[in-house]
XYZ file of C-alpha atoms in Angstrom:
401
model
C -0.196 -0.083 -0.091
C 1.360 3.141 -0.802
C 2.746 5.233 2.120
C 2.825 8.733 2.691
C 2.746 9.604 -0.812
C -0.320 8.712 -1.047
C -2.165 11.648 0.572
C -0.062 14.685 1.088
C 3.568 14.616 -0.512
C 6.074 15.736 2.309
C 10.427 15.811 1.981
C 11.298 12.432 4.116
C 12.729 12.926 7.229
C 16.745 12.750 7.161
C 17.794 9.611 8.667
C 18.635 9.763 11.894
C 22.078 8.678 13.761
C 22.347 6.077 16.032
C 23.930 8.846 18.445
C 20.760 11.064 18.209
C 19.088 11.687 21.439
C 15.319 12.592 19.969
C 12.903 10.228 21.555
C 10.635 7.887 19.026
C 7.063 9.591 19.370
C 5.336 7.683 21.728
C 1.989 5.456 20.391
C -0.193 7.876 22.274
C 1.497 11.154 20.657
C 1.306 9.022 17.174
C -2.195 7.932 17.193
C -3.891 10.739 19.052
C -4.676 13.162 15.837
C -5.936 9.713 13.875
C -8.436 9.307 17.296
C -9.294 13.185 16.544
C -10.198 12.618 13.045
C -12.034 9.334 13.846
C -14.457 11.238 16.506
C -14.745 14.307 13.536
C -15.895 11.565 11.220
C -18.111 10.072 14.069
C -19.729 13.562 14.469
C -20.334 14.414 10.226
C -21.859 10.764 9.621
C -23.718 11.291 12.849
C -25.175 14.402 11.369
C -25.425 12.958 8.001
C -27.803 10.131 8.932
C -29.571 11.780 11.999
C -32.528 12.271 9.615
C -33.134 8.154 9.493
C -33.349 8.010 13.208
C -35.787 10.709 13.928
C -37.669 10.440 10.415
C -41.491 9.818 11.549
C -41.186 12.562 14.053
C -39.239 14.837 11.768
C -41.639 14.865 9.191
C -44.771 15.049 11.393
C -43.425 18.260 12.642
C -42.817 20.119 9.254
C -45.517 18.759 8.069
C -43.822 16.713 5.048
C -44.629 12.933 3.831
C -41.725 10.375 5.593
C -40.618 10.280 1.594
C -40.315 13.659 1.403
C -38.578 14.181 4.539
C -36.086 11.499 3.443
C -34.557 14.564 0.967
C -32.848 15.858 4.281
C -30.564 13.261 3.673
C -30.213 13.826 -0.280
C -29.905 17.696 0.391
C -26.295 17.079 2.126
C -25.517 14.913 -0.166
C -26.261 17.276 -3.362
C -24.132 20.241 -1.485
C -21.510 17.109 -0.731
C -21.289 16.389 -4.362
C -20.598 19.671 -5.414
C -17.910 20.239 -2.610
C -15.614 16.999 -2.525
C -13.806 17.680 -6.118
C -13.987 21.438 -6.254
C -12.597 22.200 -2.107
C -9.188 21.260 -2.940
C -9.338 23.555 -5.824
C -10.615 26.366 -4.282
C -7.827 26.185 -1.368
C -4.732 24.599 -2.574
C -2.338 26.139 -0.520
C -4.442 25.865 2.880
C -2.901 23.752 5.544
C -5.303 20.997 5.899
C -5.755 21.474 9.480
C -7.142 24.514 9.857
C -9.814 23.565 6.776
C -10.732 20.494 8.736
C -10.916 21.892 11.934
C -13.077 24.780 10.284
C -15.145 21.908 8.527
C -16.219 20.774 11.889
C -17.239 24.181 12.887
C -19.284 24.876 9.836
C -21.011 21.109 10.754
C -22.145 22.135 13.934
C -23.491 25.046 12.898
C -25.608 23.146 10.819
C -26.994 20.984 13.106
C -28.158 23.961 15.405
C -29.508 25.897 11.867
C -31.635 22.513 11.555
C -32.498 22.260 15.142
C -34.552 25.896 15.055
C -35.836 25.446 11.479
C -39.358 26.459 11.114
C -40.264 24.614 7.878
C -38.451 22.137 5.914
C -37.582 24.600 3.522
C -34.924 25.994 5.951
C -34.480 22.875 7.405
C -32.818 21.987 3.943
C -30.452 24.981 3.860
C -29.275 23.845 7.155
C -28.362 20.324 5.753
C -27.053 21.448 2.257
C -24.374 23.613 5.021
C -23.699 20.232 6.330
C -22.812 18.807 2.784
C -20.121 21.293 2.421
C -18.422 20.162 5.638
C -18.993 16.873 5.562
C -17.743 16.376 1.962
C -14.767 18.462 2.584
C -13.914 16.560 5.733
C -13.850 13.343 4.040
C -11.798 14.618 1.703
C -9.152 15.727 3.936
C -9.222 13.415 6.583
C -7.452 10.106 5.041
C -4.578 12.324 3.680
C -4.315 14.302 7.028
C -4.155 10.574 8.874
C -1.470 9.464 6.507
C 0.615 12.550 7.128
C 0.599 12.342 10.509
C 1.122 8.322 10.617
C 2.992 7.567 7.318
C 3.240 3.785 6.105
C -0.075 3.177 8.127
C -2.894 3.809 5.534
C -5.168 0.585 6.002
C -4.761 1.439 9.396
C -6.025 4.674 9.134
C -8.639 4.086 6.400
C -9.854 1.686 9.472
C -10.003 4.035 11.925
C -11.415 6.448 10.236
C -14.317 4.013 9.141
C -14.402 2.987 12.701
C -15.724 6.393 13.095
C -18.029 5.833 11.138
C -18.969 2.527 12.721
C -19.442 4.240 16.093
C -21.541 6.925 14.734
C -24.087 4.115 13.618
C -24.037 1.528 16.743
C -24.236 4.191 19.464
C -25.037 7.194 17.608
C -28.023 5.895 15.755
C -29.671 3.944 17.998
C -29.259 6.721 20.881
C -30.364 9.273 18.663
C -33.875 7.626 18.342
C -34.105 6.703 22.059
C -33.415 10.435 22.368
C -35.657 11.593 19.498
C -38.777 9.549 20.723
C -37.999 10.809 24.336
C -37.620 14.759 24.535
C -38.366 15.567 20.351
C -35.603 15.147 17.446
C -34.523 18.997 17.773
C -33.204 18.094 20.877
C -31.250 15.400 19.061
C -30.066 17.966 16.788
C -29.067 20.436 18.965
C -27.019 17.869 21.257
C -25.176 16.561 17.985
C -24.389 20.147 17.201
C -22.621 20.375 20.577
C -20.763 17.204 20.243
C -19.567 18.284 16.928
C -17.828 21.605 18.191
C -16.039 19.375 20.994
C -15.124 17.384 18.173
C -13.924 20.554 16.282
C -12.142 21.801 19.646
C -10.129 18.417 20.026
C -8.982 18.573 16.257
C -7.742 21.776 16.773
C -5.455 20.497 19.812
C -4.367 16.801 18.454
C -3.843 17.383 14.891
C -0.597 19.220 13.574
C 0.168 21.068 10.384
C -0.732 19.649 7.725
C 0.572 21.180 4.428
C -0.903 20.458 1.080
C 0.204 18.513 -1.603
C 2.576 20.388 -3.735
C 0.431 19.778 -6.664
C -2.781 20.135 -5.301
C -5.311 21.772 -7.360
C -7.306 22.158 -10.754
C -4.148 20.543 -12.801
C -4.235 17.389 -10.097
C -8.156 16.539 -10.539
C -7.640 16.664 -14.335
C -4.784 14.231 -14.401
C -6.657 11.861 -11.652
C -9.781 12.279 -14.253
C -7.770 11.100 -16.891
C -7.109 7.473 -14.793
C -9.518 5.105 -17.042
C -9.076 2.616 -14.188
C -9.845 5.137 -11.593
C -12.685 6.486 -12.818
C -14.032 2.906 -13.571
C -13.904 2.107 -9.896
C -15.832 5.449 -9.208
C -18.426 4.223 -11.419
C -18.725 1.006 -8.596
C -18.501 3.375 -5.814
C -21.549 4.926 -7.461
C -23.569 1.783 -7.778
C -22.872 0.218 -4.364
C -23.511 3.575 -2.684
C -26.775 4.490 -4.432
C -27.882 0.479 -3.427
C -27.311 1.401 -0.163
C -28.759 4.715 0.332
C -31.811 3.887 -1.778
C -32.852 2.197 1.397
C -30.551 3.233 4.419
C -32.720 6.627 4.713
C -35.947 4.704 5.515
C -34.282 1.428 7.441
C -36.300 2.493 10.042
C -39.810 1.637 8.359
C -38.711 -0.900 7.069
C -37.735 -2.859 10.455
C -40.935 -1.321 11.607
C -43.152 -2.944 8.981
C -41.886 -6.733 10.598
C -41.961 -5.256 14.747
C -41.805 -1.214 15.790
C -40.750 -2.295 19.056
C -37.572 -3.876 17.505
C -36.639 -0.607 16.291
C -34.263 0.607 18.579
C -32.322 -3.085 18.582
C -32.233 -3.715 14.850
C -30.326 -0.245 14.379
C -27.730 -1.380 17.324
C -27.421 -4.585 15.552
C -27.113 -2.900 12.353
C -24.110 -0.967 13.800
C -22.562 -3.920 15.661
C -22.227 -5.295 11.849
C -20.416 -2.386 11.075
C -18.169 -2.583 13.496
C -16.961 -6.045 12.563
C -17.344 -4.999 8.937
C -15.153 -2.167 9.419
C -12.303 -4.343 11.022
C -12.577 -7.058 8.964
C -11.972 -4.687 5.552
C -8.649 -3.627 7.367
C -7.572 -7.194 8.319
C -8.457 -8.530 4.742
C -7.302 -5.525 2.720
C -4.124 -7.411 1.046
C -7.274 -8.923 -0.970
C -8.575 -5.840 -1.741
C -9.788 -7.169 -5.625
C -11.893 -10.105 -4.472
C -12.834 -8.046 -1.146
C -14.380 -5.223 -3.442
C -16.143 -7.904 -5.318
C -17.885 -9.614 -2.541
C -18.805 -6.553 0.014
C -21.277 -5.566 -2.386
C -22.607 -8.952 -3.129
C -23.458 -9.233 0.403
C -25.111 -5.792 1.160
C -27.535 -7.261 -2.090
C -28.270 -10.387 -0.238
C -28.664 -8.364 2.562
C -31.013 -6.224 1.542
C -32.828 -8.664 -0.604
C -33.292 -10.528 3.025
C -34.847 -7.558 4.618
C -37.061 -6.950 2.015
C -38.569 -10.678 2.291
C -37.777 -10.990 6.011
C -41.536 -11.832 8.253
C -39.917 -12.385 11.920
C -37.722 -10.930 14.075
C -35.021 -13.232 13.890
C -34.676 -13.109 9.919
C -34.904 -9.554 9.977
C -32.056 -9.265 12.691
C -29.465 -11.636 10.540
C -30.625 -9.379 7.439
C -29.802 -6.382 9.230
C -26.203 -6.930 10.579
C -25.312 -8.609 7.343
C -26.456 -5.304 5.708
C -24.502 -3.257 8.807
C -21.281 -5.473 8.017
C -20.969 -5.440 3.872
C -22.107 -1.285 4.239
C -19.379 -0.569 6.420
C -16.748 -2.215 4.587
C -17.281 -0.335 1.834
C -15.394 3.097 2.691
C -12.351 1.238 3.888
C -12.273 -0.880 0.415
C -13.069 2.330 -1.723
C -10.630 4.521 0.474
C -8.059 1.995 0.068
C -8.786 1.199 -3.442
C -8.933 4.520 -5.040
C -5.453 5.532 -3.619
C -4.443 2.338 -4.885
C -4.819 2.934 -8.620
C -3.863 6.731 -8.245
C -1.554 6.995 -5.710
C 0.277 10.156 -6.660
C -2.683 11.820 -6.765
C -4.506 10.435 -3.917
C -6.118 13.853 -2.570
C -7.920 13.832 -5.981
C -8.981 10.359 -5.843
C -10.223 10.589 -2.498
C -12.075 14.009 -3.397
C -13.785 11.623 -6.535
C -14.758 8.595 -4.214
C -16.667 11.309 -1.835
C -18.266 12.573 -4.510
C -19.148 9.435 -6.019
C -21.095 8.760 -2.570
C -22.387 11.933 -2.452
C -23.735 11.734 -5.786
C -25.369 8.247 -5.045
C -26.186 9.257 -1.496
C -28.857 12.245 -3.798
C -29.949 9.435 -6.153
C -30.534 7.062 -3.721
C -32.200 9.132 -1.377
C -34.510 10.473 -3.659
C -35.339 7.500 -5.533
C -35.744 5.777 -2.628
C -38.075 8.195 -1.169
C -40.448 7.967 -4.274
C -40.631 4.223 -4.521
C -41.514 4.447 -0.551
C -44.356 6.848 -1.178
C -45.461 4.820 -4.674
C -44.669 1.461 -4.025
C -43.958 0.549 -0.615
C -40.667 -0.072 1.693
C -39.777 -3.659 -0.465
C -39.685 -1.853 -3.735
C -36.778 0.192 -2.542
C -34.600 -2.735 -0.827
C -35.061 -4.813 -4.061
C -33.996 -1.986 -6.157
C -30.922 -1.292 -4.002
C -30.044 -4.677 -4.388
C -29.609 -4.563 -7.824
C -27.206 -1.717 -7.584
C -25.132 -3.454 -5.645
C -24.691 -6.603 -7.390
C -23.881 -4.622 -10.509
C -21.209 -2.616 -8.566
C -20.005 -6.335 -7.046
C -19.344 -7.782 -10.926
C -18.056 -4.140 -11.935
C -15.029 -5.028 -8.944
C -14.687 -8.104 -9.960
C -13.241 -7.117 -13.342
C -11.297 -4.531 -12.219
C -7.195 -5.093 -11.173
C -5.509 -2.796 -8.785
C -2.123 -2.588 -8.751
C -0.119 -4.745 -5.818
C 1.355 -3.114 -3.084
């Protein structure tokens, strides 16, 4: 796996003589920045999918259908789709530490705006603001992590994905309970506070992260000319479309079988996600087969969710769903940076764009299917897209590490 050059190119340190008295960094000081980055990821991911945890109450409060309320997720993704490829172009020389801290502050402001929004239209404005923060943070976090801990790209990717899993295994179920108990607006306000704490922690923990010397429009154009990279990005769109046609409406899919089981099922999804994150990091050496198998497992989980009529079957489906989908951020981060190691920042921005485009299209498609044909239809359509992604990756080669 490419090391420091896969993210932010900095001159190598001169060899240290055996007589040097400079102490080696301790594990704690080395990994603290990555932990702070992971917490930031957890906050922006929790913010992105928070509407899924409180969807019925949110929809009723602002006077829209549940399918329309799912656009609160799509709005975030729309802004993210434009932000991810453009932020490095607009800020080619900005210190990535400064940018990351500022983006977390913007995410906190977005959640606060949603918490006090008097209408669905203004709520969407707040969600658009979150999309800017989310896409920018995702685009730079991996590079900042590999800059802080050179040569550990799979571990950094797994750590960031672990933040995603924590958001789902703890954040989403807790948000569902809090939303039912004290209201969805309080849930968003509390998330705003936690996100602000994340910004402060990141400012304290992350050292200066200089940009890649070639960062900007030239790097992005070069990455776009890489045919293998763009074919993989198309597969990212398909698998993310498959998941996000269904995920914003997971609570409705669960309640179709047993409304009482909602919190437990969401917890099961998150536990599966934790396992999937670890597996993806452990199995990263077999990246090509892993990239093909994980989307096919996701498709199986969505089909099983669609046909489930009992709690045990649904539980198995939801856990598999969380496991397989949570492997994808690790897999796709490593895939794009292995295919395009010299322009990893642009490759990462394209990966983030692909996810955001797919989230936008998936949430809109899923909402239309939900309102017109019921929750089973969106689960089956999502499964079909995931199968297409798995088959696509099966035929794409990746360079060996």
